JSON list of C-alpha atoms in Angstrom, two decimals:
[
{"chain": "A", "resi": 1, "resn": "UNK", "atom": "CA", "xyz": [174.49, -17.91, -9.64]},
{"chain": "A", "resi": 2, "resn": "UNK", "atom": "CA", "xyz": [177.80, -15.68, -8.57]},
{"chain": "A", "resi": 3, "resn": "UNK", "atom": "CA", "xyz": [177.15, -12.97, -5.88]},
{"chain": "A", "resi": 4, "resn": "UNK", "atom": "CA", "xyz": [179.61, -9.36, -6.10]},
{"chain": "A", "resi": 5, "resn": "UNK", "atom": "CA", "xyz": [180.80, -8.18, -2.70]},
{"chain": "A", "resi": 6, "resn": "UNK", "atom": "CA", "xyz": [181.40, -4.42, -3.50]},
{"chain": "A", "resi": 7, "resn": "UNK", "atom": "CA", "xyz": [184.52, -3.84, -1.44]},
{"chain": "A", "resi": 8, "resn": "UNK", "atom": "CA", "xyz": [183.22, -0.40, 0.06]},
{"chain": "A", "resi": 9, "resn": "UNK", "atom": "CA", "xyz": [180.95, -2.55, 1.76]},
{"chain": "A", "resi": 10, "resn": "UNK", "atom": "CA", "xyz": [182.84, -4.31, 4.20]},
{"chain": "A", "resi": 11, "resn": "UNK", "atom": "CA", "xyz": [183.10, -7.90, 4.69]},
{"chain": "A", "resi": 12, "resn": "UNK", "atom": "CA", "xyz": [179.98, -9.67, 5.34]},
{"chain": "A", "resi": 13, "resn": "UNK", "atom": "CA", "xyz": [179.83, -12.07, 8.75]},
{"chain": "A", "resi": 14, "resn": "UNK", "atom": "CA", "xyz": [181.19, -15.48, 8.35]},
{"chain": "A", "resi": 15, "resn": "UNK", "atom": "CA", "xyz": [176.97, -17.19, 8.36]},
{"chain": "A", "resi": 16, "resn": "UNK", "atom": "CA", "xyz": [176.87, -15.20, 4.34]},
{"chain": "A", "resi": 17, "resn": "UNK", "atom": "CA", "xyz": [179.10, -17.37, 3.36]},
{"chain": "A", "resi": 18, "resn": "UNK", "atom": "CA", "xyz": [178.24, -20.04, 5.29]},
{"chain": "A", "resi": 19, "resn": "UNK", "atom": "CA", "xyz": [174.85, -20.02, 3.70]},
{"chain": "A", "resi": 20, "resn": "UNK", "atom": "CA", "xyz": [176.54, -20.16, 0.39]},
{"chain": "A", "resi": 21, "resn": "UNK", "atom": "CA", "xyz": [178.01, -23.08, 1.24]},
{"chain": "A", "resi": 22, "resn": "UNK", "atom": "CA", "xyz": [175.34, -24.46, 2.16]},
{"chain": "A", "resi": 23, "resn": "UNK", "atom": "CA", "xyz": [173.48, -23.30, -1.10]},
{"chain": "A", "resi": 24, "resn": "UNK", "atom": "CA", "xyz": [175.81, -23.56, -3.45]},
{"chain": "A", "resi": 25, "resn": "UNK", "atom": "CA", "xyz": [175.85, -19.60, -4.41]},
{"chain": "A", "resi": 26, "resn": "UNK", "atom": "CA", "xyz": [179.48, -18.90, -5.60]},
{"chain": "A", "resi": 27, "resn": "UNK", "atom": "CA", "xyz": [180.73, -14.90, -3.96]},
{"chain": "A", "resi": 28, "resn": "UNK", "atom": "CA", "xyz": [183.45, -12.56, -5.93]},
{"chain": "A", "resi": 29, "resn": "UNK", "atom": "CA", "xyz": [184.68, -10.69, -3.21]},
{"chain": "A", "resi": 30, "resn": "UNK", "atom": "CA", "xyz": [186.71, -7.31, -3.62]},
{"chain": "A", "resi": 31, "resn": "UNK", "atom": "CA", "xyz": [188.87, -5.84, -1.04]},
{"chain": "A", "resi": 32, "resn": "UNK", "atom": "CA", "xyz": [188.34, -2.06, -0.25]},
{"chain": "A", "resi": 33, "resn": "UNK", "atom": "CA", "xyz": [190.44, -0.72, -2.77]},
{"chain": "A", "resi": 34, "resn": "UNK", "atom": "CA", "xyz": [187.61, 0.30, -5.20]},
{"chain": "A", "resi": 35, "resn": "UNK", "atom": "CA", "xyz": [187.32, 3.83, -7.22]},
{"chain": "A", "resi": 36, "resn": "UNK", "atom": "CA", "xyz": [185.72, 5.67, -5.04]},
{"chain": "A", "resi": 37, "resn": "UNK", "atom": "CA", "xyz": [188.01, 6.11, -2.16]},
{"chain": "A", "resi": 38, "resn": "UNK", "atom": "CA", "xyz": [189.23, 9.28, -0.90]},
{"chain": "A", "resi": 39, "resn": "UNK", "atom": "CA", "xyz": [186.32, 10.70, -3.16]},
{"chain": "A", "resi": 40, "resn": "UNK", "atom": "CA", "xyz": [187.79, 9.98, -6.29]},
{"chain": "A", "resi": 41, "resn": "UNK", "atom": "CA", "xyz": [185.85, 8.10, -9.18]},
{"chain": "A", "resi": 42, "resn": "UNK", "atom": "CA", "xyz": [182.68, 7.86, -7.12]},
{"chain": "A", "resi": 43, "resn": "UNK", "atom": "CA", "xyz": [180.78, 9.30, -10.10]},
{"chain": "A", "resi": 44, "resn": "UNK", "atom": "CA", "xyz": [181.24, 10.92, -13.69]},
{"chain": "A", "resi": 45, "resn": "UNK", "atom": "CA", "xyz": [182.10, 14.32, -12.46]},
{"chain": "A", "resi": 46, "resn": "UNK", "atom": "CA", "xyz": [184.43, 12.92, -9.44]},
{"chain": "A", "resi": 47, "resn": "UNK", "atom": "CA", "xyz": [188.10, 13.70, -9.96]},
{"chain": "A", "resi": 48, "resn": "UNK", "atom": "CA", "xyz": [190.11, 10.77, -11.65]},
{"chain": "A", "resi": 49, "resn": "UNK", "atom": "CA", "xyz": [191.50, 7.70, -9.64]},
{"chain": "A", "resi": 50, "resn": "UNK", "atom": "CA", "xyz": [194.30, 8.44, -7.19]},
{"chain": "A", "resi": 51, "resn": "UNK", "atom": "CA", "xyz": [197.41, 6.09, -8.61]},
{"chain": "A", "resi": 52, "resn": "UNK", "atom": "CA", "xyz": [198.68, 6.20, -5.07]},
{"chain": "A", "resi": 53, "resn": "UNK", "atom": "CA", "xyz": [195.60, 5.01, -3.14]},
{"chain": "A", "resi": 54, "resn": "UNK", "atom": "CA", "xyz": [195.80, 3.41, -0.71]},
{"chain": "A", "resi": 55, "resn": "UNK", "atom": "CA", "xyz": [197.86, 6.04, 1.06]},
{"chain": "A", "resi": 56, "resn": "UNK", "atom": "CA", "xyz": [198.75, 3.23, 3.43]},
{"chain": "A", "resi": 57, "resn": "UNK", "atom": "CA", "xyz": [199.99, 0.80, 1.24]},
{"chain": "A", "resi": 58, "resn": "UNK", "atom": "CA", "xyz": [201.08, -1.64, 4.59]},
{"chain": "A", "resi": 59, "resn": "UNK", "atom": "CA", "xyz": [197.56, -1.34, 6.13]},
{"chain": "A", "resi": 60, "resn": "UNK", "atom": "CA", "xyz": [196.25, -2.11, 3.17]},
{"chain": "A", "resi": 61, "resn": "UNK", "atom": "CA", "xyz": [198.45, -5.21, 3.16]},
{"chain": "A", "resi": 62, "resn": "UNK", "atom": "CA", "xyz": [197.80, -6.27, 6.40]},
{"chain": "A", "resi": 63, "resn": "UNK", "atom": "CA", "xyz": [193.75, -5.67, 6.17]},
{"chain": "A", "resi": 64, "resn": "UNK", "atom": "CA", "xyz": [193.16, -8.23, 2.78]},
{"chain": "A", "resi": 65, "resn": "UNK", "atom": "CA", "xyz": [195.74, -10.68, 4.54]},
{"chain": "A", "resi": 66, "resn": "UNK", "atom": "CA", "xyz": [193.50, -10.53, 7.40]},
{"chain": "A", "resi": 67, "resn": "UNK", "atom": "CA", "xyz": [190.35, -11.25, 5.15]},
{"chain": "A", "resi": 68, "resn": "UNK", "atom": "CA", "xyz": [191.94, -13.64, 3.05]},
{"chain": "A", "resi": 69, "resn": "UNK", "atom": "CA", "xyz": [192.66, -15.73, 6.62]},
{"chain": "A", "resi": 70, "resn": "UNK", "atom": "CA", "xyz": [189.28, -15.54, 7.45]},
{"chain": "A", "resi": 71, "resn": "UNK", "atom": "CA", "xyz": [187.49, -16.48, 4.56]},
{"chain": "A", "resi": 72, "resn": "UNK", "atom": "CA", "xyz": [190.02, -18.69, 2.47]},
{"chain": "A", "resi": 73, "resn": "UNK", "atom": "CA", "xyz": [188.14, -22.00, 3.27]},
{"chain": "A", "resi": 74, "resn": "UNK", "atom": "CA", "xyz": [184.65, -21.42, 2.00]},
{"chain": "A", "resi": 75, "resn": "UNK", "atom": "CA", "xyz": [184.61, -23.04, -0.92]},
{"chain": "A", "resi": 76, "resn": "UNK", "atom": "CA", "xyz": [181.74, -20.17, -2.22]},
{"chain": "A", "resi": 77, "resn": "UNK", "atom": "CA", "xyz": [184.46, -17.84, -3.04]},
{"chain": "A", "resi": 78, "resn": "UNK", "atom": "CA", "xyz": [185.50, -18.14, -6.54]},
{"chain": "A", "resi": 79, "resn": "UNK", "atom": "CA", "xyz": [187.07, -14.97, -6.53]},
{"chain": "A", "resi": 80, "resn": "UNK", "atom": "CA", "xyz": [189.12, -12.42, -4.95]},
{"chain": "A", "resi": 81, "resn": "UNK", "atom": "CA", "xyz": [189.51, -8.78, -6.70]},
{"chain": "A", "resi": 82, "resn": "UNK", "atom": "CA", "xyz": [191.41, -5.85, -5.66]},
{"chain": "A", "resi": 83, "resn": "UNK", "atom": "CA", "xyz": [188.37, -3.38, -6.69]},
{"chain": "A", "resi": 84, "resn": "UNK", "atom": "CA", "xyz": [187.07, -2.80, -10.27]},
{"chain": "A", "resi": 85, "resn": "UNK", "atom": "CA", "xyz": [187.32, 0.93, -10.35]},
{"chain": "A", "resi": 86, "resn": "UNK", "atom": "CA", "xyz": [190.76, 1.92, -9.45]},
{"chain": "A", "resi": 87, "resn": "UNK", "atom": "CA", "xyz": [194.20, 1.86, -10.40]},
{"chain": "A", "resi": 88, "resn": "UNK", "atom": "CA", "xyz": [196.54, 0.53, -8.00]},
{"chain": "A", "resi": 89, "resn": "UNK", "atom": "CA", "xyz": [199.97, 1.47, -6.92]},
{"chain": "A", "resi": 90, "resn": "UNK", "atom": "CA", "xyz": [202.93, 0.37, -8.66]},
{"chain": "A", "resi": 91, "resn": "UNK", "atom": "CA", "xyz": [204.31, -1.76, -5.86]}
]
């Protein structure tokens, strides 16, 4: 059984994934750059993705670094994703 982490949502406190550790419940985990950001893709009538968002490409950066220290030894997460639902920026 895999678990999706919708990257809107934050990321969850370190006894989630302890638990599916514990219970053998594998995680795919997305970092906050998802579609609906800045308003954008959120729904059918929402305006395209923005192909520059983030707008703070560095804090972006800095903020999955961060997430990937965190959470890099819990052997539940199979997967990291940048967000389904947007296009990132070039660099």
């Amino acid at each position: 059984n895999m678990i999706r982490l919708w990257g809107g949502a934050g990321v969850p406190y370190a006894e989630f994934f302890d638990a599916c550790d514990r219970h053998g419940i594998l995680v795919w985990s997305e970092f906050w750059i998802t579609g609906d950001c800045d308003g954008r893709g959120a729904t059918k009538d929402s305006p395209v993705s923005n192909p520059n968002w983030p707008l703070d490409h560095d804090l972006f950066v800095r903020c999955a670094s961060d997430v990937v220290r965190k959470l890099r030894n819990h052997p539940s997460l199979v997967l990291w994703c940048g967000g389904n639902e947007q296009t990132p920026c070039e660099s």
